[in-house]
Tab-separated table of C-alpha atoms in Angstrom:
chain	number	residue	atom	x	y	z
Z	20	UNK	CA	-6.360	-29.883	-48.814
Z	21	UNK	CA	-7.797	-27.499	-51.922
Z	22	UNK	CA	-6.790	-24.245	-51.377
Z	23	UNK	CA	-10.862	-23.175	-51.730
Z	24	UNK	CA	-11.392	-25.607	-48.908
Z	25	UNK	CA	-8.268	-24.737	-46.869
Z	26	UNK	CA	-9.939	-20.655	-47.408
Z	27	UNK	CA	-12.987	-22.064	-46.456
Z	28	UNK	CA	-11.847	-23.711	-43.074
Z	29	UNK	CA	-10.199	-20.259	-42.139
Z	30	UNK	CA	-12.736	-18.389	-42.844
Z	31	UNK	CA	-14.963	-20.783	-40.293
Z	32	UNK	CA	-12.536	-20.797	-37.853
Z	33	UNK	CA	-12.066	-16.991	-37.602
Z	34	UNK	CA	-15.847	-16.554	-38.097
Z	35	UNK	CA	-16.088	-19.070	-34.939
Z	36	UNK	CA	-13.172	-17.234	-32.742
Z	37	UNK	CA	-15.163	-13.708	-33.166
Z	38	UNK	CA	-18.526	-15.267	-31.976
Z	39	UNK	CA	-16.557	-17.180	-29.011
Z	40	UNK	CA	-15.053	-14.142	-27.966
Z	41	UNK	CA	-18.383	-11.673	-28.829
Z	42	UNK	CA	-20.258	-14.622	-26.625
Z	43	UNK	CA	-17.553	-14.337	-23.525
Z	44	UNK	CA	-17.871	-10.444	-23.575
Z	45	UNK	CA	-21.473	-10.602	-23.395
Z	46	UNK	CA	-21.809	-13.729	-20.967
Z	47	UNK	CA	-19.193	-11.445	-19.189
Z	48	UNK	CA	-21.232	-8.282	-19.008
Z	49	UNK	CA	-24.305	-10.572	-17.865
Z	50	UNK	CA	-22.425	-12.396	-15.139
Z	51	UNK	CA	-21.438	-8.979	-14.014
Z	52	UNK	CA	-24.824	-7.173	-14.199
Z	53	UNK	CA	-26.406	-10.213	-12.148
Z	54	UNK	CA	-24.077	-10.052	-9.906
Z	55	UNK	CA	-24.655	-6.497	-8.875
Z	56	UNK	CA	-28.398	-6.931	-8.759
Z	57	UNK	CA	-27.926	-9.415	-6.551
Z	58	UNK	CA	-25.847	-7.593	-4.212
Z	59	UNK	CA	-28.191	-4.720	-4.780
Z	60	UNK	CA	-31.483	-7.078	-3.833
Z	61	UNK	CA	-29.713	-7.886	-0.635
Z	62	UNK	CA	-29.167	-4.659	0.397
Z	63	UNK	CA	-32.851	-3.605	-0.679
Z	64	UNK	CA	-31.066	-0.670	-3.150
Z	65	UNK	CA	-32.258	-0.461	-6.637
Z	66	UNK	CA	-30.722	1.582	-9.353
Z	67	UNK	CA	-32.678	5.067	-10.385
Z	68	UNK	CA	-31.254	8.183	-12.509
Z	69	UNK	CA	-32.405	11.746	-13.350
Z	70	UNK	CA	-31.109	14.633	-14.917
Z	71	UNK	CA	-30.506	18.153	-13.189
Z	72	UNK	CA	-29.706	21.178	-14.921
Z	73	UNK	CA	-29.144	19.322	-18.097
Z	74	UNK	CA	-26.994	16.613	-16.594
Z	75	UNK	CA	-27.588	13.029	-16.384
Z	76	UNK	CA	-26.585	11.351	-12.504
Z	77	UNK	CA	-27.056	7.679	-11.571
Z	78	UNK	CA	-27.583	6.704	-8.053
Z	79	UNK	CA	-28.697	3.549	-5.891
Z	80	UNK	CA	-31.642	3.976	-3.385
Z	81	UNK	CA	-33.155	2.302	-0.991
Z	82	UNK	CA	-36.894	2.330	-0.428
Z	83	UNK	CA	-37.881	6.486	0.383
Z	84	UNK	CA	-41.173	5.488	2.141
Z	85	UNK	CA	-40.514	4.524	5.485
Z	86	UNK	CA	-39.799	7.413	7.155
Z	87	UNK	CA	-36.337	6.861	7.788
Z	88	UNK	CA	-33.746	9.356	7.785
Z	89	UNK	CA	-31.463	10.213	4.726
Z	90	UNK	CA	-28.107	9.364	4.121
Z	91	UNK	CA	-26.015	10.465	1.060
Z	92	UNK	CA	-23.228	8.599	0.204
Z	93	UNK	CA	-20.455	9.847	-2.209
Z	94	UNK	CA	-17.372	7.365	-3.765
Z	95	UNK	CA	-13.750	8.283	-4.797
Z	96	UNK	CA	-11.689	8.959	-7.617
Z	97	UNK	CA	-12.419	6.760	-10.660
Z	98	UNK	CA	-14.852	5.191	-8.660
Z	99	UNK	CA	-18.612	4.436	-8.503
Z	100	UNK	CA	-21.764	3.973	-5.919
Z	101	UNK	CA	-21.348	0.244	-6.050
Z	102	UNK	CA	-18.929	0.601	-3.582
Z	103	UNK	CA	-21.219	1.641	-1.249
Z	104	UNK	CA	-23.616	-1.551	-1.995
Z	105	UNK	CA	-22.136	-3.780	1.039
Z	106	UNK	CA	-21.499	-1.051	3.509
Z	107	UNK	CA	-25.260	-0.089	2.881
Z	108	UNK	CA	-26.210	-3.684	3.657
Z	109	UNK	CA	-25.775	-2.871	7.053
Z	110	UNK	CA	-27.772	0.341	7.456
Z	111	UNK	CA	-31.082	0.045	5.149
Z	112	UNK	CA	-33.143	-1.225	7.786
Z	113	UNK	CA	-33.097	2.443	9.522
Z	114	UNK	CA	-31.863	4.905	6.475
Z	115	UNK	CA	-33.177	6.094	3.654
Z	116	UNK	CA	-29.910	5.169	1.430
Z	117	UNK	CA	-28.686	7.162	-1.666
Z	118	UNK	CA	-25.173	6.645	-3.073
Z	119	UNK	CA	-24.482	8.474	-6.290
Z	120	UNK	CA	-22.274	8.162	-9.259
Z	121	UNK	CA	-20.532	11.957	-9.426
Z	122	UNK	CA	-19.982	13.449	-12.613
Z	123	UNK	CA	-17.540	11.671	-14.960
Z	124	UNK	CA	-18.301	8.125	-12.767
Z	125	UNK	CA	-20.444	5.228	-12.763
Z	126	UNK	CA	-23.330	5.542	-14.946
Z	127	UNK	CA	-23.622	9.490	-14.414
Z	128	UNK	CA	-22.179	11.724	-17.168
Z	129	UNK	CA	-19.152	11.679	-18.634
Z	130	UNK	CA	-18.641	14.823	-20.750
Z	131	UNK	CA	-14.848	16.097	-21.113
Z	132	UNK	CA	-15.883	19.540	-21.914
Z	133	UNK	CA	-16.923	19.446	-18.190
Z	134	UNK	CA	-14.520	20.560	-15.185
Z	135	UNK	CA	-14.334	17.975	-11.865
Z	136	UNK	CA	-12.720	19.779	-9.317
Z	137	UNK	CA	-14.132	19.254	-6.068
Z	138	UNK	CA	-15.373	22.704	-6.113
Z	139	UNK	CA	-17.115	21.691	-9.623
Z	140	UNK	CA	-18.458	18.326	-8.365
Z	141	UNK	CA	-20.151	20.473	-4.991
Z	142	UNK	CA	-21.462	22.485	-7.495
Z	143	UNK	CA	-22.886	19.563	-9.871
Z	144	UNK	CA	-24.299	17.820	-6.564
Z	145	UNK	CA	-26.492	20.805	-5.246
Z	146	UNK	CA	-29.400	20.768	-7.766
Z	147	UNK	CA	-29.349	16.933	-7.767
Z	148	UNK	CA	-29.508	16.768	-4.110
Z	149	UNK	CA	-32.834	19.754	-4.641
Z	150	UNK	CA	-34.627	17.857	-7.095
Z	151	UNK	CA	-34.362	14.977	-4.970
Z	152	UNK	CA	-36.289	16.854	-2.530
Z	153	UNK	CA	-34.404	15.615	0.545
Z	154	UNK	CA	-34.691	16.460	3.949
Z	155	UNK	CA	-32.109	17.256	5.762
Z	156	UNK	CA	-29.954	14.654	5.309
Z	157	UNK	CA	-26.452	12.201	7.024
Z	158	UNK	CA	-24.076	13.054	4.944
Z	159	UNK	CA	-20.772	10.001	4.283
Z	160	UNK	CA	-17.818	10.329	1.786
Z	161	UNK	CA	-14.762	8.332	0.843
Z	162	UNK	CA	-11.576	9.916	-0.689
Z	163	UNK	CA	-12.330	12.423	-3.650
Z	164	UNK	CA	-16.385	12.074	-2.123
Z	165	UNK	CA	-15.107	12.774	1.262
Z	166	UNK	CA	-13.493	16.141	0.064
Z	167	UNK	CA	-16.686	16.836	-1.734
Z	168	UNK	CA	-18.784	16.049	1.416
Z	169	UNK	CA	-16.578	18.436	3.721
Z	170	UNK	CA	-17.054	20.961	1.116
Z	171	UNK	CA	-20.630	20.729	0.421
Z	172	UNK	CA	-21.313	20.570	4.714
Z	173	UNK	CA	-19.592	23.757	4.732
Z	174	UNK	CA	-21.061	25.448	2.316
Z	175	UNK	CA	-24.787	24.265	2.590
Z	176	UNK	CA	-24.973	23.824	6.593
Z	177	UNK	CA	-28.473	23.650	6.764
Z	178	UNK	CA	-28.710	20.772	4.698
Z	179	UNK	CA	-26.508	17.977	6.498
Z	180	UNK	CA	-27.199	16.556	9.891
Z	181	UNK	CA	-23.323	15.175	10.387
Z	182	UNK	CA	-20.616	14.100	7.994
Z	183	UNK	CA	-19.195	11.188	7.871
Z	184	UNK	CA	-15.613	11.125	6.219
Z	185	UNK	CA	-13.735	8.107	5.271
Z	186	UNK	CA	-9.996	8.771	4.115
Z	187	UNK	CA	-11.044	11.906	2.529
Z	188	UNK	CA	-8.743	13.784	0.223
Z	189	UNK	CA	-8.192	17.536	0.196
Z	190	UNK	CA	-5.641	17.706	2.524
Z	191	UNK	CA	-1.830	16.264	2.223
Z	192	UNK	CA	0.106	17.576	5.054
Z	193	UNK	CA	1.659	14.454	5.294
Z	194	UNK	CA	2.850	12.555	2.420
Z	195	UNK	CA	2.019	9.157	1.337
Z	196	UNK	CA	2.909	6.322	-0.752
Z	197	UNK	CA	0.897	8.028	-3.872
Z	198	UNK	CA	3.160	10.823	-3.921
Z	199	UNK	CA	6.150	8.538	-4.345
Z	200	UNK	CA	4.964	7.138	-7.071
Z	201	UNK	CA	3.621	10.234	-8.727
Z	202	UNK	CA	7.082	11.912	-8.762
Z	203	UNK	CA	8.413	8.758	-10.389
Z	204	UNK	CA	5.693	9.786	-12.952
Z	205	UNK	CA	3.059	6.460	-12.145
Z	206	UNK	CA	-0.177	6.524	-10.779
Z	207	UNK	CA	-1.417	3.323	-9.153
Z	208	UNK	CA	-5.185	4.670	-9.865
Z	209	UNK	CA	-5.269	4.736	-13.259
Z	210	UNK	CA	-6.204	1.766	-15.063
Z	211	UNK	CA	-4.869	1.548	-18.700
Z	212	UNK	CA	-4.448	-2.046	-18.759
Z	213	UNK	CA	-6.094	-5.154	-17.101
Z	214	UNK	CA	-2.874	-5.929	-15.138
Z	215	UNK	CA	-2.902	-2.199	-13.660
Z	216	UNK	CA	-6.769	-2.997	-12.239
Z	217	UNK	CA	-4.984	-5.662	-9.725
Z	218	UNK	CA	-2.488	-3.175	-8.769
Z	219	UNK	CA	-5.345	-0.645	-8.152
Z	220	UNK	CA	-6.721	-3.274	-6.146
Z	221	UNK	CA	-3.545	-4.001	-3.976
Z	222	UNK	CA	-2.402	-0.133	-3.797
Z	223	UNK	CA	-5.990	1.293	-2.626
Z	224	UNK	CA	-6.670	-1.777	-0.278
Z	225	UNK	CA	-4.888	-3.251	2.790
Z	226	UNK	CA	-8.116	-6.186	3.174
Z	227	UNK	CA	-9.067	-6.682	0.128
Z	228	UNK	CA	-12.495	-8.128	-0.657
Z	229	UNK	CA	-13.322	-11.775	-2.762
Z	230	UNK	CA	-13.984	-10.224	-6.475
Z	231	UNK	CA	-15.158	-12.934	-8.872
Z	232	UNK	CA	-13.521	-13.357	-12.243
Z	233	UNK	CA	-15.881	-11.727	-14.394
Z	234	UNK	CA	-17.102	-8.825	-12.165
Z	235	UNK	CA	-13.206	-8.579	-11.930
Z	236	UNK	CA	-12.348	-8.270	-15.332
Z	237	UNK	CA	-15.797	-6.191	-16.358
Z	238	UNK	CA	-14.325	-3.175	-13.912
Z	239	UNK	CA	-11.018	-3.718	-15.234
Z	240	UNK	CA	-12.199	-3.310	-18.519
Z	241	UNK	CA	-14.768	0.051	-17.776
Z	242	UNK	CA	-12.139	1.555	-16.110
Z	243	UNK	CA	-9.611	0.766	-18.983
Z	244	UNK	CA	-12.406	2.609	-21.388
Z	245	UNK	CA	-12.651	5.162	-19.176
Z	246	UNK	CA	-8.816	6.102	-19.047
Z	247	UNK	CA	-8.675	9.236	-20.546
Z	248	UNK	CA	-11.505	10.916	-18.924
Z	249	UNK	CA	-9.855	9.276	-15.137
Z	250	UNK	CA	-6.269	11.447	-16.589
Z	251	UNK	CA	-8.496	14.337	-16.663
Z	252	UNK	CA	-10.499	14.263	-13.690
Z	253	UNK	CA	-6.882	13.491	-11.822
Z	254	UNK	CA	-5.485	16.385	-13.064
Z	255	UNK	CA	-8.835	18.313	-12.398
Z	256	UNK	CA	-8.622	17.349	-8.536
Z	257	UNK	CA	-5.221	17.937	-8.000
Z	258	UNK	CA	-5.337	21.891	-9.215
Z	259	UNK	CA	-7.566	22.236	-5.653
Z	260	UNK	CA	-6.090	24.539	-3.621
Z	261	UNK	CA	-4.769	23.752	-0.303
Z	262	UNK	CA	-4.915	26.547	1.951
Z	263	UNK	CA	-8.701	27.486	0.430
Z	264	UNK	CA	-9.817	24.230	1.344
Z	265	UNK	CA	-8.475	23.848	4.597
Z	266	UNK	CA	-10.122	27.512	5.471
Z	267	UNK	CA	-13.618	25.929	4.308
Z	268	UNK	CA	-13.378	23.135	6.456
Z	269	UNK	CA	-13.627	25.618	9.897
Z	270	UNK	CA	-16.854	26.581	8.383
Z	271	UNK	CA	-18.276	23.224	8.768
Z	272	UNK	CA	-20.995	23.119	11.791
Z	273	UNK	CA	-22.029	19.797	11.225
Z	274	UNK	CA	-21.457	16.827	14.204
Z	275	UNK	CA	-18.107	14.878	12.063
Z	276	UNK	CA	-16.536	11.584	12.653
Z	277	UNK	CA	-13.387	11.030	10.664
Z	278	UNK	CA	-12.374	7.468	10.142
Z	279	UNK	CA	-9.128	6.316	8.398
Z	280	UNK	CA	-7.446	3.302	7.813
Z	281	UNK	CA	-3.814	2.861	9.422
Z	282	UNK	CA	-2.443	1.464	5.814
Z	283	UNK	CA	-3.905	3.858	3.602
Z	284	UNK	CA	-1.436	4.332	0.830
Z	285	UNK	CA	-3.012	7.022	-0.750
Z	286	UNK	CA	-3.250	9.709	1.399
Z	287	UNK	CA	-1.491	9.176	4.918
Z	288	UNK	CA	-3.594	8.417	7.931
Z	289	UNK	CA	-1.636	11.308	9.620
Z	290	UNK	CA	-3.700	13.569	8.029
Z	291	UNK	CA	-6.960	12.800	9.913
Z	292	UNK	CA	-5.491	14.793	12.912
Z	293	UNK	CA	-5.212	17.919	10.188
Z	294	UNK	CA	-8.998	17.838	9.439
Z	295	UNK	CA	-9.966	16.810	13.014
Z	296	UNK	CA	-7.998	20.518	14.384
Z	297	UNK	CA	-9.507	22.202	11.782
Z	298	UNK	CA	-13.480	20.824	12.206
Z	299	UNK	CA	-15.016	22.137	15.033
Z	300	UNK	CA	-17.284	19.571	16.142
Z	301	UNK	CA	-15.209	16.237	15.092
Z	302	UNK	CA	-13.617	13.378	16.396
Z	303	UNK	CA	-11.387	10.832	14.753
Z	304	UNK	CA	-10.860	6.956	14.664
Z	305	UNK	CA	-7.842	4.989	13.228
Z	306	UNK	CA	-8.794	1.663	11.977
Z	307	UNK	CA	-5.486	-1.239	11.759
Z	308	UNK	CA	-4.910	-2.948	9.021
Z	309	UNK	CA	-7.194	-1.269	6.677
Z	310	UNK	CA	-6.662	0.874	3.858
Z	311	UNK	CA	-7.978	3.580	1.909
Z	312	UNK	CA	-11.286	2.161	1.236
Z	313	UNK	CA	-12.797	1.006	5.069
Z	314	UNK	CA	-16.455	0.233	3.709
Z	315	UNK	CA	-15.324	-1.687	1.272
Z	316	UNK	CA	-12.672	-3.980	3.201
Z	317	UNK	CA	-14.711	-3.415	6.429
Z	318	UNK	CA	-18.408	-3.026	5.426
Z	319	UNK	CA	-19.672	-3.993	8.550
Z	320	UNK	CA	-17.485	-2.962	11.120
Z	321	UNK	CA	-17.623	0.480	9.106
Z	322	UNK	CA	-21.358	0.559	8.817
Z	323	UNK	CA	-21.660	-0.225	12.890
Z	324	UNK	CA	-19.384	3.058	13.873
Z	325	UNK	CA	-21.379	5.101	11.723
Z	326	UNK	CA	-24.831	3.876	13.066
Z	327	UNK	CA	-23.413	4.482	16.806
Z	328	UNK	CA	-21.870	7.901	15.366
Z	329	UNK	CA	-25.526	8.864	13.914
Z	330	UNK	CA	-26.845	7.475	17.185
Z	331	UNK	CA	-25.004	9.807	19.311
Z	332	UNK	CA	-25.515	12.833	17.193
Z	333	UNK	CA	-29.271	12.630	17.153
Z	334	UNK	CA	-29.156	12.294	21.132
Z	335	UNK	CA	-27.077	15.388	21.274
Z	336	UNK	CA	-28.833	17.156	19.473
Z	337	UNK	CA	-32.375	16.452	20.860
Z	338	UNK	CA	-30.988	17.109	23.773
Z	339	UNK	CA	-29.914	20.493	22.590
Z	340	UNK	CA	-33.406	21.582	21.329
């Protein structure tokens, strides 16, 4: 073969490769975005974003109209309101859903000149929640979101009707799996590679949902671009203090339910007794085999005990009036 021809075929085989793989990241991104919306339309959320105080917040909602009440719902560490898009499934028919992507997750802002404590992310949520213009609203968080939910009930009583924590952090009494690996300098949360998004996977969940292929690899890949600003926010969480936190959480007047997974590797189950002595009004429930992330392994099961929990809370409280 002539060496201009041989150049030639190289040059159409490399130009050919780069569209392939251009096509498969887009086809990729497409299978992914349709596959939310799906899940989305059967859940009757649709996706919505605003800005307060200069700062740009994503959230899913379900239709506002209907009179029911509100419930805010608030995801973990690194990640995003789509987790909440199954466990919502099973409650839009009599709430008012809103799940929202915190500062520095989702589709929200992600500035690294900002802080992300949980302190700063109560702080970030309080004029979204205003401009909203919600009522008095159910209030459920997971992990990082369930620290932020405690805090926020605490601080803004009047505003939450009963708080709903699932495996929150903000208090480590008891030591987990997490710290193990933390002192061996690894963190099973952080995803800098597409191989560490499977470990994510298996760490964070004891029952772990189907995932297809290119909804897997479209998180793996966000959360991989996203790697710097997940160090960050880490680091910003774990600078809480203890003792501060744990003194908020007697403030709390809000009805609470506290429900933890038995396998949680993240932050010890044992822990739920900590935050049910220090809430007043709260009660606890250990769920087997399930891990840090109950509405997304158990979406329904988790969905049903907060309905009953929601349920009970309005009776009590009518009854108190």
């Amino acid at each position: 073969m002539k060496p201009s021809v041989w150049r030639g075929y190289i040059l159409f085989i490399t130009f050919f490769t780069v569209l392939f793989i251009s096509g498969c990241a887009t086809m990729k991104t497409g299978l992914y975005d349709m596959a939310i919306s799906h899940e989305c339309r059967r859940a009757n959320l649709s996706a919505q974003k605003i800005e307060a105080n200069g700062i740009p917040i994503a959230f899913l909602e379900s239709n506002p109209d209907k009179g029911h009440p509100t419930v805010v719902m608030l995801h973990g560490f690194a990640a995003s309101k789509e987790n909440w898009i199954r466990f919502a499934r099973h409650l839009t028919d009599q709430f008012h859903v809103v799940a929202i992507d915190l500062p520095g997750h989702g589709e929200s802002v992600k500035d690294p000149g900002l802080d992300y404590d949980i302190d700063d992310q109560v702080g970030y949520l309080k004029p979204v929640l205003a401009q909203m213009n919600l009522q008095p609203f159910h209030l459920v968080g997971n992990s990082m979101g369930g620290a932020v939910s405690a805090l926020y009930a605490a601080r803004h009583p009047d505003q939450v009707k009963s708080l709903f924590l699932i495996d929150p952090a903000g208090i480590y009494a008891y030591e987990s799996e997490l710290v193990a690996c933390l002192i061996n300098n690894e963190n099973p949360l952080l995803v800098e590679e597409k191989d560490d998004f499977d470990r994510l996977m298996d760490f964070a969940m004891e029952k772990q949902p189907f995932i297809p292929w290119p909804v897997k690899s479209v998180m793996a890949e966000r959360m991989i671009a996203r790697k710097e600003l997940n160090k960050q926010i880490f680091a910003d969480i774990r600078t809480n203090h203890d003792y501060y936190f744990k003194s908020e959480l007697k403030q709390i007047s809000a009805p609470t339910k506290i429900v933890w997974g038995r396998e949680d590797r993240v932050i010890n189950w044992k822990n739920a007794s900590v935050f049910d002595r220090l809430i007043p009004n709260s009660e606890k429930i250990i769920l087997d085999g399930i891990g840090h992330a109950p509405m997304i392994e158990a979406p329904e099961k988790t969905a049903g005990l907060f309905r009953a929990f929601v349920v009970s809370t309005t009776a009590m409280q009518a009854a108190n009036e």
